[in-house]
Amino acid sequence: MTAAQIFIQNLTDFLAAESAQTVVITDAAPLAGGASRDMWRIDATFDGTLNKLVVRRDLPTVMVESALTRADEFALMSAADGAGVNVARPRYLCADPSVLGGAFFVMDHVDGVAIGRKVVQMPELADARAALPAHMALQLARIHAIDPTPFAFLPRPSIGSTPAYDAIQQTRATLDALAVQNPIFEFCLRWAEQHAPPPNALTFCHGDFRIGNLIIDARGLAAVADWEFAHVGDPDEELGYLCMRDWRFGVGRLRLGGIAHREPFLQAYESTSGRVVSRASVDFWEFLGNVRWGVVCLSQADRHLSGRDPSVELASLGRRSVEMGYEALRMIEAMGV
Amino acid sequence: MNDRPNLSDLIDAARGHLESQVIPAIKGDAKLYFQTLVAINVLKIAEREIALRPTHVRTEWARINALDATEDALPFAFNDAEHALAAKITAMCSKIRAGAYDDESRRRALFGHLTQTARESLEISNPKLLQTLDEENG
């Protein structure tokens, strides 16, 4: 049998055992994946009824980085589903790497568009964009209301520290580990240290909530995807993060992900969550998000430069870093040097 | 020597090949197509760096001299100048982290210098974005 045939056979057997139904896989196609895991679109009949599914799998050869495991991600998505968050419903988890070569889980397929440029531009999604600010506010309020207590594996600020202070220290540690001398980010981190707003009560945070990781259909937000960076943190971190210029996909004047102005969204979030939001705090976190993403770009370039992962795409990310550095400086100017 | 084609010509030739010969042949392979567009952009960055970097090294050096009230001479040979500038930047990074520019007038002067440095870097890596941002500012 070929590798593809073994994949189909083992997945069929797994789904049949989990569902106690007769399973036939009628179609399987790879979806865009990353360096450490991949995704498969699967059509399968369960006792003759067609189900559209997605398999998210760790790749066997790659070391798992600091992101969450598939089992953790499955648990979080199940909790989010139970809390009324729109997610692709998680169905089955398999932590045994012998079945498909790496741990995986199976979830429902959600129809829609995730690619950022398409979300901000497609004429067919104009109604969806009008509805999105309210949808995003509601979904984030529900995410921030999830009780993180059962999830001991979630990263959280160290005792006696704050999310902002931890983020500053971690970003400096990354620069030091890369042996990068970057005065723009050094200045931004020094400024951040001296201007961090008072922390909010810690909440569950999705960690990567932005256009590009949200599945959009004609009516609006169909599902929140990519839960692997979930953590316990400051909820304003997420409100600022999704406004970062790089997540506006070329529509820079619309601060909320290139689809709308920020203020109506923040007001909708306040009325749904019942929490008063400091605009200055959200500004700060958007600024710090730029600094962190700019430094991540340098880390990505280092994967190429070190020879670990030769790639022109990773190399070019290094030169994108200054886009975030300049944006961070512009934000400092607006907030007050 | 006065070899022809020169460095810029060579990079331009490689970029032209990718654009006119390779890109049309790989439109069916989305991943390879995207990566080749990235490669073309990388070569454009390199071409702009060859054209602009010698001037930027001089202007950045002069700004750091002004910021720190020094009158250090920039080494004449380009590679030596790059090394000397890198050493100055390393020293500046340590001083920033240690709070040596916390005082308001020093901080504002540093901010002005870094903003200009970022703009020069964007002139090389993404001049279109710089233009868009300037237009946004009105």
mmCIF file with all atom_site columns, C-alpha atoms in Angstrom, chain B residues 42-111:
data_model
loop_
_atom_site.group_PDB
_atom_site.id
_atom_site.type_symbol
_atom_site.label_atom_id
_atom_site.label_alt_id
_atom_site.label_comp_id
_atom_site.label_asym_id
_atom_site.label_entity_id
_atom_site.label_seq_id
_atom_site.pdbx_PDB_ins_code
_atom_site.Cartn_x
_atom_site.Cartn_y
_atom_site.Cartn_z
_atom_site.occupancy
_atom_site.B_iso_or_equiv
_atom_site.pdbx_formal_charge
_atom_site.auth_seq_id
_atom_site.auth_comp_id
_atom_site.auth_asym_id
_atom_site.auth_atom_id
_atom_site.pdbx_PDB_model_num
ATOM 1  C CA . VAL B 1 42  ? 14.325 39.639 -2.362 1.00 0.00 ? 42  VAL B CA 1
ATOM 2  C CA . LEU B 1 43  ? 16.385 40.496 -5.453 1.00 0.00 ? 43  LEU B CA 1
ATOM 3  C CA . LYS B 1 44  ? 14.612 43.857 -5.736 1.00 0.00 ? 44  LYS B CA 1
ATOM 4  C CA . ILE B 1 45  ? 15.547 44.571 -2.111 1.00 0.00 ? 45  ILE B CA 1
ATOM 5  C CA . ALA B 1 46  ? 19.159 43.667 -2.888 1.00 0.00 ? 46  ALA B CA 1
ATOM 6  C CA . GLU B 1 47  ? 19.189 46.028 -5.900 1.00 0.00 ? 47  GLU B CA 1
ATOM 7  C CA . ARG B 1 48  ? 17.843 48.901 -3.792 1.00 0.00 ? 48  ARG B CA 1
ATOM 8  C CA . GLU B 1 49  ? 20.344 48.124 -1.046 1.00 0.00 ? 49  GLU B CA 1
ATOM 9  C CA . ILE B 1 50  ? 23.260 48.358 -3.477 1.00 0.00 ? 50  ILE B CA 1
ATOM 10 C CA . ALA B 1 51  ? 21.980 51.745 -4.634 1.00 0.00 ? 51  ALA B CA 1
ATOM 11 C CA . LEU B 1 52  ? 21.063 53.261 -1.251 1.00 0.00 ? 52  LEU B CA 1
ATOM 12 C CA . ARG B 1 53  ? 23.120 51.615 1.474  1.00 0.00 ? 53  ARG B CA 1
ATOM 13 C CA . PRO B 1 54  ? 26.401 53.589 1.044  1.00 0.00 ? 54  PRO B CA 1
ATOM 14 C CA . THR B 1 55  ? 24.499 56.849 1.580  1.00 0.00 ? 55  THR B CA 1
ATOM 15 C CA . HIS B 1 56  ? 22.517 55.421 4.521  1.00 0.00 ? 56  HIS B CA 1
ATOM 16 C CA . VAL B 1 57  ? 25.711 54.288 6.269  1.00 0.00 ? 57  VAL B CA 1
ATOM 17 C CA . ARG B 1 58  ? 27.017 57.868 6.128  1.00 0.00 ? 58  ARG B CA 1
ATOM 18 C CA . THR B 1 59  ? 23.772 59.502 7.257  1.00 0.00 ? 59  THR B CA 1
ATOM 19 C CA . GLU B 1 60  ? 23.222 57.031 10.115 1.00 0.00 ? 60  GLU B CA 1
ATOM 20 C CA . TRP B 1 61  ? 26.818 57.491 11.263 1.00 0.00 ? 61  TRP B CA 1
ATOM 21 C CA . ALA B 1 62  ? 26.445 61.261 11.219 1.00 0.00 ? 62  ALA B CA 1
ATOM 22 C CA . ARG B 1 63  ? 23.194 61.113 13.218 1.00 0.00 ? 63  ARG B CA 1
ATOM 23 C CA . ILE B 1 64  ? 24.768 58.896 15.897 1.00 0.00 ? 64  ILE B CA 1
ATOM 24 C CA . ASN B 1 65  ? 27.691 61.326 16.146 1.00 0.00 ? 65  ASN B CA 1
ATOM 25 C CA . ALA B 1 66  ? 25.218 64.168 16.629 1.00 0.00 ? 66  ALA B CA 1
ATOM 26 C CA . LEU B 1 67  ? 23.195 62.191 19.166 1.00 0.00 ? 67  LEU B CA 1
ATOM 27 C CA . ASP B 1 68  ? 26.218 61.294 21.301 1.00 0.00 ? 68  ASP B CA 1
ATOM 28 C CA . ALA B 1 69  ? 28.099 64.592 20.713 1.00 0.00 ? 69  ALA B CA 1
ATOM 29 C CA . THR B 1 70  ? 31.058 62.757 19.156 1.00 0.00 ? 70  THR B CA 1
ATOM 30 C CA . GLU B 1 71  ? 33.038 63.478 16.002 1.00 0.00 ? 71  GLU B CA 1
ATOM 31 C CA . ASP B 1 72  ? 34.227 59.973 15.115 1.00 0.00 ? 72  ASP B CA 1
ATOM 32 C CA . ALA B 1 73  ? 35.434 59.553 11.542 1.00 0.00 ? 73  ALA B CA 1
ATOM 33 C CA . LEU B 1 74  ? 33.710 56.943 9.369  1.00 0.00 ? 74  LEU B CA 1
ATOM 34 C CA . PRO B 1 75  ? 36.294 54.477 7.960  1.00 0.00 ? 75  PRO B CA 1
ATOM 35 C CA . PHE B 1 76  ? 36.827 55.008 4.245  1.00 0.00 ? 76  PHE B CA 1
ATOM 36 C CA . ALA B 1 77  ? 36.468 51.415 2.961  1.00 0.00 ? 77  ALA B CA 1
ATOM 37 C CA . PHE B 1 78  ? 32.806 50.372 2.753  1.00 0.00 ? 78  PHE B CA 1
ATOM 38 C CA . ASN B 1 79  ? 33.191 47.083 4.667  1.00 0.00 ? 79  ASN B CA 1
ATOM 39 C CA . ASP B 1 80  ? 35.120 48.831 7.432  1.00 0.00 ? 80  ASP B CA 1
ATOM 40 C CA . ALA B 1 81  ? 32.429 51.491 7.590  1.00 0.00 ? 81  ALA B CA 1
ATOM 41 C CA . GLU B 1 82  ? 29.710 48.830 7.967  1.00 0.00 ? 82  GLU B CA 1
ATOM 42 C CA . HIS B 1 83  ? 31.672 47.147 10.782 1.00 0.00 ? 83  HIS B CA 1
ATOM 43 C CA . ALA B 1 84  ? 32.282 50.417 12.579 1.00 0.00 ? 84  ALA B CA 1
ATOM 44 C CA . LEU B 1 85  ? 28.602 51.332 12.317 1.00 0.00 ? 85  LEU B CA 1
ATOM 45 C CA . ALA B 1 86  ? 27.559 47.900 13.605 1.00 0.00 ? 86  ALA B CA 1
ATOM 46 C CA . ALA B 1 87  ? 29.821 48.391 16.636 1.00 0.00 ? 87  ALA B CA 1
ATOM 47 C CA . LYS B 1 88  ? 28.240 51.786 17.342 1.00 0.00 ? 88  LYS B CA 1
ATOM 48 C CA . ILE B 1 89  ? 24.751 50.264 17.090 1.00 0.00 ? 89  ILE B CA 1
ATOM 49 C CA . THR B 1 90  ? 25.689 47.453 19.483 1.00 0.00 ? 90  THR B CA 1
ATOM 50 C CA . ALA B 1 91  ? 26.889 49.998 22.033 1.00 0.00 ? 91  ALA B CA 1
ATOM 51 C CA . MET B 1 92  ? 23.729 52.064 21.523 1.00 0.00 ? 92  MET B CA 1
ATOM 52 C CA . CYS B 1 93  ? 21.493 49.024 22.171 1.00 0.00 ? 93  CYS B CA 1
ATOM 53 C CA . SER B 1 94  ? 23.137 48.331 25.536 1.00 0.00 ? 94  SER B CA 1
ATOM 54 C CA . LYS B 1 95  ? 22.827 51.984 26.514 1.00 0.00 ? 95  LYS B CA 1
ATOM 55 C CA . ILE B 1 96  ? 19.140 52.124 25.579 1.00 0.00 ? 96  ILE B CA 1
ATOM 56 C CA . ARG B 1 97  ? 18.357 49.050 27.677 1.00 0.00 ? 97  ARG B CA 1
ATOM 57 C CA . ALA B 1 98  ? 20.351 50.460 30.607 1.00 0.00 ? 98  ALA B CA 1
ATOM 58 C CA . GLY B 1 99  ? 18.312 53.677 30.489 1.00 0.00 ? 99  GLY B CA 1
ATOM 59 C CA . ALA B 1 100 ? 21.062 56.001 29.198 1.00 0.00 ? 100 ALA B CA 1
ATOM 60 C CA . TYR B 1 101 ? 18.547 57.792 26.942 1.00 0.00 ? 101 TYR B CA 1
ATOM 61 C CA . ASP B 1 102 ? 15.727 58.066 29.502 1.00 0.00 ? 102 ASP B CA 1
ATOM 62 C CA . ASP B 1 103 ? 16.216 61.792 30.021 1.00 0.00 ? 103 ASP B CA 1
ATOM 63 C CA . GLU B 1 104 ? 13.550 63.599 27.976 1.00 0.00 ? 104 GLU B CA 1
ATOM 64 C CA . SER B 1 105 ? 15.716 65.560 25.526 1.00 0.00 ? 105 SER B CA 1
ATOM 65 C CA . ARG B 1 106 ? 17.997 62.546 24.940 1.00 0.00 ? 106 ARG B CA 1
ATOM 66 C CA . ARG B 1 107 ? 14.957 60.325 24.484 1.00 0.00 ? 107 ARG B CA 1
ATOM 67 C CA . ARG B 1 108 ? 13.383 62.646 21.910 1.00 0.00 ? 108 ARG B CA 1
ATOM 68 C CA . ALA B 1 109 ? 16.642 62.965 19.999 1.00 0.00 ? 109 ALA B CA 1
ATOM 69 C CA . LEU B 1 110 ? 17.021 59.172 19.967 1.00 0.00 ? 110 LEU B CA 1
ATOM 70 C CA . PHE B 1 111 ? 13.423 58.781 18.826 1.00 0.00 ? 111 PHE B CA 1
#
